[in-house]
XYZ file of C-alpha atoms in Angstrom:
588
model
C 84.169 -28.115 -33.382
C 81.903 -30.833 -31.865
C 81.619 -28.135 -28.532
C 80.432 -26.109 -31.232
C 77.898 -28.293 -32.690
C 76.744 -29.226 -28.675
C 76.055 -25.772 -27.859
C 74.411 -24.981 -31.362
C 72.009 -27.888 -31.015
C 71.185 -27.338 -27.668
C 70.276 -23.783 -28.183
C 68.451 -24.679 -30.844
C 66.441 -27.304 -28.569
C 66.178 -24.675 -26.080
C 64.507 -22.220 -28.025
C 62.381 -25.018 -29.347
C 61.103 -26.375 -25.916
C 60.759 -22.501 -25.029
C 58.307 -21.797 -28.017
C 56.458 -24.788 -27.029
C 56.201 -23.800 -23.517
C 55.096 -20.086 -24.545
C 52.463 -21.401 -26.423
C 50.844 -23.691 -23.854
C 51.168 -21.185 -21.105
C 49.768 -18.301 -23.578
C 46.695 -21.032 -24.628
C 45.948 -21.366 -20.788
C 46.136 -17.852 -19.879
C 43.951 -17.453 -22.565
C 41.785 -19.895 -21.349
C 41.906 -18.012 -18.124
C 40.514 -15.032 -20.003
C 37.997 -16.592 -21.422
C 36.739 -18.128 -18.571
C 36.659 -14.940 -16.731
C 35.113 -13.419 -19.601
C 31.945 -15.794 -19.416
C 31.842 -15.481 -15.539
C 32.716 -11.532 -15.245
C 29.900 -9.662 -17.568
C 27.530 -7.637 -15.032
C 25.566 -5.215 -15.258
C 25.743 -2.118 -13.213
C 22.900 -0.097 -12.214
C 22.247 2.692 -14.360
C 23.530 1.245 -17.502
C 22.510 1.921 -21.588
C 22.530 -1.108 -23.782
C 24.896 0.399 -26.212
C 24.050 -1.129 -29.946
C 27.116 -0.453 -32.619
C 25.339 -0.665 -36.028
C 28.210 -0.584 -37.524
C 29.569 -3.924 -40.207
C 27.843 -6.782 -41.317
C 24.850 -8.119 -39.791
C 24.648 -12.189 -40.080
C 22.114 -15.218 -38.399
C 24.499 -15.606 -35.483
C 27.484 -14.493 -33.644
C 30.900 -15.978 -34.775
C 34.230 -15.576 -32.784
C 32.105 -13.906 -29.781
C 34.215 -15.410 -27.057
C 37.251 -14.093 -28.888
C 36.062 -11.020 -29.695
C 35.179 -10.548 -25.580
C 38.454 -11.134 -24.834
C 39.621 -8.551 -27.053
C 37.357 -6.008 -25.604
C 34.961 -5.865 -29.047
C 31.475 -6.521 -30.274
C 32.957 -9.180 -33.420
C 30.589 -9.984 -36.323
C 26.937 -8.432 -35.375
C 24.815 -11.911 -34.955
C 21.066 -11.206 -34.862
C 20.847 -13.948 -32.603
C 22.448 -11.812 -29.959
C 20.763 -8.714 -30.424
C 17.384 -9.931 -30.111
C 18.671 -11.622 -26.800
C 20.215 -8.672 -25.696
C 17.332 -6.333 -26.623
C 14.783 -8.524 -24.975
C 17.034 -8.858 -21.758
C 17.829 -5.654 -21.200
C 13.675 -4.711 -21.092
C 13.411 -7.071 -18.839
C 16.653 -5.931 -16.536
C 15.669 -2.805 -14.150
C 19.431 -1.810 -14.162
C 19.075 -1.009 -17.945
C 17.524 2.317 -18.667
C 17.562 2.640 -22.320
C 19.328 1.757 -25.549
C 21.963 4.096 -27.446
C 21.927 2.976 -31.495
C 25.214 4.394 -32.895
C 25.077 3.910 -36.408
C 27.529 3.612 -39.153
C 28.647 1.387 -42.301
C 26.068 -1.078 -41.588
C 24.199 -3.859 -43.666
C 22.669 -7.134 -42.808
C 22.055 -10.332 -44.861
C 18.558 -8.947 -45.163
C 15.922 -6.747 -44.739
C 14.037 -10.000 -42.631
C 16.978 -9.390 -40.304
C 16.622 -6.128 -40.195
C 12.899 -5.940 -39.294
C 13.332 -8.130 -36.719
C 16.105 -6.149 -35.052
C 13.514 -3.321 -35.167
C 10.380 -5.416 -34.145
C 12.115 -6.066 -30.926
C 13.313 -2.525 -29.996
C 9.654 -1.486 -30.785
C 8.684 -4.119 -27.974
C 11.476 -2.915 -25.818
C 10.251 0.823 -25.847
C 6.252 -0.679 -24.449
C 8.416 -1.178 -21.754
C 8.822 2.655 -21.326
C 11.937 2.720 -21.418
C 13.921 5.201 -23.786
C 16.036 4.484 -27.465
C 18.138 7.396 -28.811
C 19.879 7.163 -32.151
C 22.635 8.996 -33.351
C 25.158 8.563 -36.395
C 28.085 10.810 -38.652
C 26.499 8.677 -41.556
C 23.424 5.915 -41.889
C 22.992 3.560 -44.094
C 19.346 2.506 -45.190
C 19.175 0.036 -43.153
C 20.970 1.298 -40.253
C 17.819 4.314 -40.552
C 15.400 1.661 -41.114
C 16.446 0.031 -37.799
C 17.040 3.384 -35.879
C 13.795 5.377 -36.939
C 12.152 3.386 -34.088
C 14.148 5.778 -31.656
C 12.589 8.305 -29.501
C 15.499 10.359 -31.168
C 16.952 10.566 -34.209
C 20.458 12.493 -34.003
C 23.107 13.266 -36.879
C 26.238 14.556 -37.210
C 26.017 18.201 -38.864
C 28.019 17.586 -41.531
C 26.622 13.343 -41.580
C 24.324 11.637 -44.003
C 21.273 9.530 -43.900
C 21.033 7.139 -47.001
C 17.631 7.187 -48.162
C 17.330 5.860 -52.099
C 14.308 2.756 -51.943
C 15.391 -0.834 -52.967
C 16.861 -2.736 -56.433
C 17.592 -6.050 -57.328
C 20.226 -6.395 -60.116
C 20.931 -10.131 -61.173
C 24.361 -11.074 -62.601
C 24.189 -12.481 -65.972
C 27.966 -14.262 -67.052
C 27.127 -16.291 -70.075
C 28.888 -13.919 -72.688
C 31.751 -13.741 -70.283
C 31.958 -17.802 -69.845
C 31.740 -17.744 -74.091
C 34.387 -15.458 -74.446
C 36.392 -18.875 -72.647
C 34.120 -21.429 -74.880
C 32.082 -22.408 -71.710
C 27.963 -22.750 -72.136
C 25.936 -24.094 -69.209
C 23.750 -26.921 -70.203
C 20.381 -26.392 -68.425
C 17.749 -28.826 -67.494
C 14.710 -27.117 -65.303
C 10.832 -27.150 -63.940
C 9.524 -23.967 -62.796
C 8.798 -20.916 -65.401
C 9.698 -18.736 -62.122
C 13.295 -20.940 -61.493
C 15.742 -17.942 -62.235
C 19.105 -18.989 -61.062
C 20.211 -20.428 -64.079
C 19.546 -17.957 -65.731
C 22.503 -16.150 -64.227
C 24.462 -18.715 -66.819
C 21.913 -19.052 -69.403
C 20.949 -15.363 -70.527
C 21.911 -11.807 -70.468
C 18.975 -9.954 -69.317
C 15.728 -11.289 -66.745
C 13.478 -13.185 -68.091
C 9.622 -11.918 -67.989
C 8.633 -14.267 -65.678
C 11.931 -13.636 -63.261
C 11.269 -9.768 -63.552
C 7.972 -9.949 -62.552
C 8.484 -11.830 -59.480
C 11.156 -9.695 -58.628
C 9.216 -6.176 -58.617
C 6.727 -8.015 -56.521
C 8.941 -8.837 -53.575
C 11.483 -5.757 -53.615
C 7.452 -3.586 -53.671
C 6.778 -5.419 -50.742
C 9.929 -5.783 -49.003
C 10.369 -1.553 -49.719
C 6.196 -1.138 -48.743
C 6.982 -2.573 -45.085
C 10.225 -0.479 -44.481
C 8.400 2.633 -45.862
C 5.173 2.197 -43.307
C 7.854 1.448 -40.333
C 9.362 4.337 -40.667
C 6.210 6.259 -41.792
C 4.584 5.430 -38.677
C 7.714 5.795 -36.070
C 8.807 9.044 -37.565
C 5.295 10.439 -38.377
C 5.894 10.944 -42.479
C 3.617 9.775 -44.567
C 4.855 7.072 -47.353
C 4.103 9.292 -50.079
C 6.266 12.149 -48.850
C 9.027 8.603 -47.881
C 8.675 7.496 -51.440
C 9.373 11.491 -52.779
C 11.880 11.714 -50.668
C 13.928 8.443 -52.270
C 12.970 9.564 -55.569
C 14.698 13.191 -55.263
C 17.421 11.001 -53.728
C 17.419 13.226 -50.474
C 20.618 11.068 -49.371
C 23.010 14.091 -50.768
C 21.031 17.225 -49.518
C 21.954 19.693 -47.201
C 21.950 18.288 -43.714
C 19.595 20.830 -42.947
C 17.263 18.794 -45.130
C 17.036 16.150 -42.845
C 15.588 17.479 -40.398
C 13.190 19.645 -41.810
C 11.591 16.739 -43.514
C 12.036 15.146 -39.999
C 14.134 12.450 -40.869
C 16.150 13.356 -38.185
C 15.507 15.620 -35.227
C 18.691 17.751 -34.848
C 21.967 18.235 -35.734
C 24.736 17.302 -33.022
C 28.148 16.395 -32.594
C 28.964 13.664 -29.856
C 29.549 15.674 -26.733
C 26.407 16.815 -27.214
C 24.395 13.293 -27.616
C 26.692 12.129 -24.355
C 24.983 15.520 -22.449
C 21.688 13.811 -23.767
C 22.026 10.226 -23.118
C 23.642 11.428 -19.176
C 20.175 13.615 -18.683
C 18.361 10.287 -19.865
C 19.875 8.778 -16.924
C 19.392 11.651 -14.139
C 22.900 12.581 -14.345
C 24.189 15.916 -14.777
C 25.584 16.443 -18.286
C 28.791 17.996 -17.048
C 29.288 15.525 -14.901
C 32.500 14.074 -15.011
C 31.554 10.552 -14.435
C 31.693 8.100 -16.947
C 28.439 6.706 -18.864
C 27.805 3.182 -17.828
C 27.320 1.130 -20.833
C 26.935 -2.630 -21.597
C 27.838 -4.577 -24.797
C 24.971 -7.101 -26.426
C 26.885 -10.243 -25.778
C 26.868 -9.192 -22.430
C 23.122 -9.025 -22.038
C 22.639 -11.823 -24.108
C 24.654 -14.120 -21.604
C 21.745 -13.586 -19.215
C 20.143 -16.940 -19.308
C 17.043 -18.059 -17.507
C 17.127 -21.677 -17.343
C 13.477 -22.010 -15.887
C 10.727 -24.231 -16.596
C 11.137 -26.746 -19.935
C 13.554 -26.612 -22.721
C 12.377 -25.467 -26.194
C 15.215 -26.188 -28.481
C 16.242 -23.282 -31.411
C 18.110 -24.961 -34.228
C 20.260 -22.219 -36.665
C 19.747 -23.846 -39.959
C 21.500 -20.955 -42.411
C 23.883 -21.142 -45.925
C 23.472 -23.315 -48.484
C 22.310 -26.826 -48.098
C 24.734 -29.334 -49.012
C 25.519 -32.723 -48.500
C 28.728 -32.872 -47.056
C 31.091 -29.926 -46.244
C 33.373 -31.357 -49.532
C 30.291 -30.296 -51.630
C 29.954 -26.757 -50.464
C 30.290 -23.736 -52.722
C 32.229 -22.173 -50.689
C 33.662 -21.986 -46.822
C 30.893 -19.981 -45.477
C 28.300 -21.041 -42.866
C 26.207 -24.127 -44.478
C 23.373 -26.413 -43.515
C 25.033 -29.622 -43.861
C 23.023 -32.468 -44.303
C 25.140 -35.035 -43.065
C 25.835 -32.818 -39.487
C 21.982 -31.521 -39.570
C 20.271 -35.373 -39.569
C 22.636 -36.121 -36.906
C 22.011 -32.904 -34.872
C 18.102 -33.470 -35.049
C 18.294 -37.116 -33.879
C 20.154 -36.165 -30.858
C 17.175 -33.648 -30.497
C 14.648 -36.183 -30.911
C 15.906 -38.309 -28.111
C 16.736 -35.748 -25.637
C 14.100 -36.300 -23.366
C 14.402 -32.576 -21.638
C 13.767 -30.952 -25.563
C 10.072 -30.799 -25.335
C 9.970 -28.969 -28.837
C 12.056 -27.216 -31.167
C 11.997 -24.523 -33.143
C 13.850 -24.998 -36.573
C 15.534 -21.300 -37.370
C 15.875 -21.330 -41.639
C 17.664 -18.442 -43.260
C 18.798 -20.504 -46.813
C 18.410 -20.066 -50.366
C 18.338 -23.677 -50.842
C 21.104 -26.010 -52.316
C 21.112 -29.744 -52.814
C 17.732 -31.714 -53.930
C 19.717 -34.747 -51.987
C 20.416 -32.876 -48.961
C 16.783 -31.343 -49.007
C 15.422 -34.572 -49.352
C 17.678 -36.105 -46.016
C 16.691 -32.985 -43.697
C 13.233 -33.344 -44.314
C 13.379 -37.108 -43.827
C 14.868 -36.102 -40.558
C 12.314 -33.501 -39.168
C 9.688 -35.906 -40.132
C 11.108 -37.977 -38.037
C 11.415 -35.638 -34.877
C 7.701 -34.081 -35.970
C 6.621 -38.037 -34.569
C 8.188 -37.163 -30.998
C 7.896 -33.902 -30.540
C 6.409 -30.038 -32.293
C 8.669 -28.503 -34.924
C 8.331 -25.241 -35.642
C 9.856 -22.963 -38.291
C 11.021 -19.501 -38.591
C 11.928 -18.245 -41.628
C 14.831 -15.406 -41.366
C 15.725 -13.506 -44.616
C 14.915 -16.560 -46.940
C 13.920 -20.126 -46.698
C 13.416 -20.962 -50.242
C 13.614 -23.572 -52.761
C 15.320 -26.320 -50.864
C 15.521 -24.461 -47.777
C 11.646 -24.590 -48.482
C 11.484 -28.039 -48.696
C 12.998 -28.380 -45.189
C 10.527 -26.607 -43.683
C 7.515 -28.234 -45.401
C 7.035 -31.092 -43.091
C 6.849 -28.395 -39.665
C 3.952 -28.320 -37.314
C 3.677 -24.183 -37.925
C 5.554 -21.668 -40.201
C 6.584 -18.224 -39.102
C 8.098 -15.604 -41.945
C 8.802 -12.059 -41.513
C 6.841 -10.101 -43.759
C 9.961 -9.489 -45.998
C 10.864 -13.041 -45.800
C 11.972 -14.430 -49.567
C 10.045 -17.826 -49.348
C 8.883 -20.275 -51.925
C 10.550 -21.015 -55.176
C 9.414 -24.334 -55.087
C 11.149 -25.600 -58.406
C 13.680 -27.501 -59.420
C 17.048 -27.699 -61.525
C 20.199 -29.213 -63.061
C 23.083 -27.490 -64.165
C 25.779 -29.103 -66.528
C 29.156 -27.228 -67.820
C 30.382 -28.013 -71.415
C 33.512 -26.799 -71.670
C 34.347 -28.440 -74.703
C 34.575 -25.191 -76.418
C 37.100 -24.100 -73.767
C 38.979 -27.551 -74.229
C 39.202 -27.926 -78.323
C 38.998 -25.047 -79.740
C 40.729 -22.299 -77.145
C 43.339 -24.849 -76.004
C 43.940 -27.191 -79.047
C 43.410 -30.085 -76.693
C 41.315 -33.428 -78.795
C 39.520 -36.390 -77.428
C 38.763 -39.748 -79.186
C 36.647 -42.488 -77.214
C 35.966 -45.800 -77.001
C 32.926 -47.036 -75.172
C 30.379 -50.557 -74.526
C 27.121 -48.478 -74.349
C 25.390 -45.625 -76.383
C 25.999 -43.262 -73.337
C 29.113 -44.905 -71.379
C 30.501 -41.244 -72.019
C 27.679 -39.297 -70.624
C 28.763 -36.254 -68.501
C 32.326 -36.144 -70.215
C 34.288 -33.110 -70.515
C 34.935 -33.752 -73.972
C 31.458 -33.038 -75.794
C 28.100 -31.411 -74.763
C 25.370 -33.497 -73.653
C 23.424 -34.133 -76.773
C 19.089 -34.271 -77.339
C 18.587 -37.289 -76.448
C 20.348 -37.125 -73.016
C 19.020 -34.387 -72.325
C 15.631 -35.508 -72.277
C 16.639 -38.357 -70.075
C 17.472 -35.721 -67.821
C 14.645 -33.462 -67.993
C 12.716 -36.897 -67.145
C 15.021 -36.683 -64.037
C 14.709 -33.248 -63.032
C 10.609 -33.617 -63.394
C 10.460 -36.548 -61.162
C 12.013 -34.714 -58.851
C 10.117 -31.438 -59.201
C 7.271 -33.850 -58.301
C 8.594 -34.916 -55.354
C 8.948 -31.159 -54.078
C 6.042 -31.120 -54.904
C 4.304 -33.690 -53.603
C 6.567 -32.819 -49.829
C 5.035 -29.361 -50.002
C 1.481 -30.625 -50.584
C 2.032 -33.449 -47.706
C 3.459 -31.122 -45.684
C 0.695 -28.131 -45.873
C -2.123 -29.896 -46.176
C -2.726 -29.311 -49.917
C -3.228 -31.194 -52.783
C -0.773 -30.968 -55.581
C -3.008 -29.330 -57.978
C -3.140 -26.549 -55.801
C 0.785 -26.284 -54.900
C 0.909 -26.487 -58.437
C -0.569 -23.223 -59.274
C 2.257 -21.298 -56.267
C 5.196 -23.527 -57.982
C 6.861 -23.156 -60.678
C 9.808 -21.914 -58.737
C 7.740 -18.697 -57.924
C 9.504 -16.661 -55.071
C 7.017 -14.630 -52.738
C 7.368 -12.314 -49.930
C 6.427 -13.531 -46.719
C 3.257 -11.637 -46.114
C 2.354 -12.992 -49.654
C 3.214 -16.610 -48.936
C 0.925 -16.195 -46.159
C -1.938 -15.528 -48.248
C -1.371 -18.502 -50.626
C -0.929 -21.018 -47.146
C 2.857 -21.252 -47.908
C 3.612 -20.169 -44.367
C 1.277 -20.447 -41.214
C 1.468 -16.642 -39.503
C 3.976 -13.642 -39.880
C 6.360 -13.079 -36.575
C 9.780 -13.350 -35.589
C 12.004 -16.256 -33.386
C 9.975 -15.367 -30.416
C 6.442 -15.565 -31.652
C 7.311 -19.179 -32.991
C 8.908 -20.032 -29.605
C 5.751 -19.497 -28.200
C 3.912 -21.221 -30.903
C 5.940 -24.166 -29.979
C 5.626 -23.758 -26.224
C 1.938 -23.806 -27.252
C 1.693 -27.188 -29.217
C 4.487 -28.911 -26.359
C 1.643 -27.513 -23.856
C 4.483 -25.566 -21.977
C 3.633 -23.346 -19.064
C 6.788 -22.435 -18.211
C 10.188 -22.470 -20.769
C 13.207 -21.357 -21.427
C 15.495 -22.240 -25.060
C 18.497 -23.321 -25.709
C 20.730 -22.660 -28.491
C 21.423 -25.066 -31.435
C 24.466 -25.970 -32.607
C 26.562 -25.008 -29.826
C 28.637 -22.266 -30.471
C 32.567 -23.338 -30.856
C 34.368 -23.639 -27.705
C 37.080 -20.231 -27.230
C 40.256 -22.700 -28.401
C 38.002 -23.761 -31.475
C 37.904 -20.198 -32.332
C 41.682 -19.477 -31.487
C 42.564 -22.361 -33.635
C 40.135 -21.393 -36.512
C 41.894 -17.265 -36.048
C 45.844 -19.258 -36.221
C 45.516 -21.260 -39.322
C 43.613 -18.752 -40.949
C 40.166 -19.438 -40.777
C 38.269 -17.989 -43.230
C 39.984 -14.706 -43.736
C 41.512 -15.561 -47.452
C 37.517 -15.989 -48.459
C 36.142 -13.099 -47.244
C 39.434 -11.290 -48.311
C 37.553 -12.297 -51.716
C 34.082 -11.667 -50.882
C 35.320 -7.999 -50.496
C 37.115 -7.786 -53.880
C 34.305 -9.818 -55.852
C 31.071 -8.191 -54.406
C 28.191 -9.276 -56.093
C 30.237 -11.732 -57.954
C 31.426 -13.681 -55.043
C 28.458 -16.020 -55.141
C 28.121 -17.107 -59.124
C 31.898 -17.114 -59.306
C 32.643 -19.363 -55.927
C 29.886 -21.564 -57.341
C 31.356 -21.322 -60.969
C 34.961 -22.334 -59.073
C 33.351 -25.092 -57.319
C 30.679 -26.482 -59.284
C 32.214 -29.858 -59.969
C 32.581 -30.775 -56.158
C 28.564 -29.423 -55.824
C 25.298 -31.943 -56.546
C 24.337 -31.720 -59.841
C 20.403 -31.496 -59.175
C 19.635 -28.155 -57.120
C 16.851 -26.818 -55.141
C 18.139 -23.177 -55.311
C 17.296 -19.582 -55.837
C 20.315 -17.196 -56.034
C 22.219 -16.717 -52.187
C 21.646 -13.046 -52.548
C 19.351 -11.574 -54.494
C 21.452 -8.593 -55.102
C 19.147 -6.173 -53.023
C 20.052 -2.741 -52.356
């Protein structure tokens, strides 16, 4: 029996130290990968930058490195396709771009002119774009009508419907569970709590609304107006007769498309593009984005390009929910380094945020303050940079938006649960109290907040509304009657917020890295990304214990009601005083 027990145990060992030993030599062979990954991406001569709209468009590449490895694109980061696209019109071995389109979206319609802004600049270049698709989306179309050609599948679809914002409205569904949000507010326009508050948009809310989706839908409808030669009024009849379920045949005699294919066909096309014969046996030569957009030129001075996107919070504990996030805490730090780094001549302060934390706002803008004394700070805005994503860009030297950039919404709010309903009268559960002080109980679960604390906090909430205010006047050279009359928690489109002074000049990431170049008195520059992207083994570790698959496991389930209900879930662990105008404004 004990020769039993011997053996057992050391097999058991063996297969122990054996598991180990796997998974060190399988981390550094992966490390080997991944190394050769980064050092192994070429270009050959003849090649098509090969763009997969296909998934969800976000501010930046995650997973790339593993995703290289695996021989795929991973989640679309606009970061690396306006990289890629701006390399590859500069590379001579690139001859044009293929756009394959599919199931795609993007976190905005900012993001999505951008993407097309640059391909417009690539094609100056004279080089060639050719789309082609079995279905587009509307914004896959939007981004693709820039093509020379526009291809579809003969039995495909192009979506093609306009724009609508519809806001989520729970406070009969939190009453059916005795919960009512206690709201304290400035700002007439400040429409987030009303997701809590109400059932239907508020006058003020709608009208805001109609403005931007008009304006976001009036620069998609001239883009493509002017690219594929339509003019809006035909666009706008088109959407209306909802086009997106005619007859293929449809498409192209309203020249939304230009023919009807199927994919041997485009490959004929794209191979005559590139002087080859289109029987040719040889194989296309294509190149990924991430592989373009590792072409760096390290020339001249460094302009630093800081991705500020997600909610802003004040410490990861106090984040709605596991998605990217503008941490205050990590930001201050991150900018201080910046400031001191002698070979950062400037930086360029990328916002795409909705706002968050009054607290957090308040520390980030202390902080670029601070690095405005050493050195130009320059924002641009991506999809939104509003509320306290708003305030955070206040103090900048210049402000870029995109035309459809949500901006703005300079207001202020708190947001208290009762749940006392929920507590004694669905559960049966009762509270008694003791206390030293009139209000030693304020904030408990156990009652609403009554009148008179609530005008102790609307006291609050002003003071700080007139802070915001009083940043935003500071910060763009304005008194605070004036701010006053854009306030109120008004949201505008870019091109709007240019009109009022709330942002400097409409453009992209690049035009404000030359803006900054510009103010640093830079003749020569190159940038650098900010943060760092993870290291490969960050990534591997983040894929092995799960990473954030569970969460967007809900996202998909939840839709629309991912946001108000992982902020509903965590609201006790968020700051009570927000800066914030809803994550998504529900566009489609």
């Amino acid at each position: 029996m004990k020769q039993f027990f011997k053996y057992t145990c050391a097999t058991i060992v063996g297969i122990i130290i054996t598991g180990i030993l796997a998974t060190v030599f399988g981390i550094i062979a992966l490390a080997g990968i991944a190394a050769a990954s980064e050092t192994s991406g070429s270009v050959a001569d003849n090649s098509v930058l090969v763009l997969n709209l296909s998934g969800l468009m976000q501010e930046r590449s995650e997973n790339a490195r593993l995703s290289a490895i695996a021989g795929t694109e991973g989640t679309i980061g606009l970061d690396t396709y306006l990289k890629a696209i701006s390399n590859a019109q500069k590379n001579d071995k690139v001859k044009g771009i293929y756009i394959e389109a599919g199931a795609f979206a993007a976190d905005s319609y900012a993001s999505l002119q951008a993407v097309r802004n640059a391909l417009s600049n690539f094609k100056k270049s004279g080089k060639w774009i050719i789309a082609y698709g079995d279905t587009y989306t509307q914004g896959a179309y939007y981004v693709a009508s820039v093509a020379d050609k526009i291809y579809l599948n003969p039995q495909g679809q192009i979506d093609w419907h306009g724009l609508a914002s519809q806001p989520i409205f729970l406070k009969d569904m939190l009453a059916k569970f005795g919960i009512k949000m206690q709201v304290a507010k400035v700002g007439t326009y400040k429409s987030m709590p009303e997701m809590y508050t109400a059932t239907e948009m508020s006058d003020a809310n709608r009208a805001q609304t109609q403005a931007y989706i008009n304006a976001i839908w009036g620069n998609v409808v001239n883009d493509v107006s002017k690219s594929r030669h339509i003019t809006p009024q035909k666009l706008n009849q088109l959407a209306d007769s909802v086009i997106t379920f005619a007859d293929t045949k449809e498409f192209v005699t309203e020249h939304l498309a230009d023919s009807l294919i199927y994919t041997d066909e485009v490959k004929k096309i794209v191979k005559k593009r590139l002087g080859m014969e289109p029987d040719d046996d040889d194989n296309i030569k294509q190149v990924t984005p991430s592989v373009l957009a590792a072409e760096n030129d390290d020339e001249g001075d460094e302009i630093a390009v800081y991705y500020a996107y997600g909610d802003v919070v004040d410490g990861a504990a106090s984040s709605p929910n596991s998605n990217h996030k503008i941490d205050a805490q990590t930001v201050c730090r991150d900018l201080e380094k910046l400031a001191n780094d002698d070979d950062v001549k400037a930086v360029v302060l990328r916002v795409n945020s909705g706002g968050g934390s009054a607290y957090a706002s308040e520390q980030i803008w202390h902080q670029i303050s601070e690095l405005k004394k050493k050195k130009p700070v320059v924002v641009s805005m991506g999809g939104m940079a509003a509320s306290g994503a708003y305030y955070i860009s206040a103090p900048a030297n210049w402000i870029f938006a995109e035309p459809t950039t949500l901006t703005g919404s300079i207001g202020i709010f708190g947001l208290f649960p009762d749940a006392s309903g929920l507590l004694k009268d669905k559960l049966g559960i009762k509270f008694d109290a003791v206390k030293t002080n009139a209000h030693s109980d304020f904030g408990a679960i156990s009652r609403p907040i009554t009148p008179e604390e609530m005008h102790i906090l609307e006291g609050y909430i002003n003071r700080g509304y007139q802070l915001f205010r009083q940043r935003v006047a500071d910060g763009r050279h304005m008194t605070t009657a004036q701010v006053e009359k854009i306030a109120q928690g008004h949201v505008f489109a870019g091109q709007d917020a240019l009109r009022i002074h709330l942002v400097d000049q409409l453009g992209g990431l690049d035009e404000a890295v030359a803006k900054a170049a510009q103010l640093a008195k830079l003749k020569e520059y190159h940038t650098s990304p900010y943060p760092a992207p993870a290291s490969w083994l960050d990534q591997l570790v983040g894929q092995i214990s799960g990473g954030n698959y569970l969460d967007e496991g809900i996202r998909s389930q939840l839709g629309p009601l991912y946001e108000p209900v992982m902020m509903l879930r965590n609201i006790d662990k968020a700051d009570a005083i927000q800066m914030r105008m809803p994550y998504e404004p529900n566009i489609e």
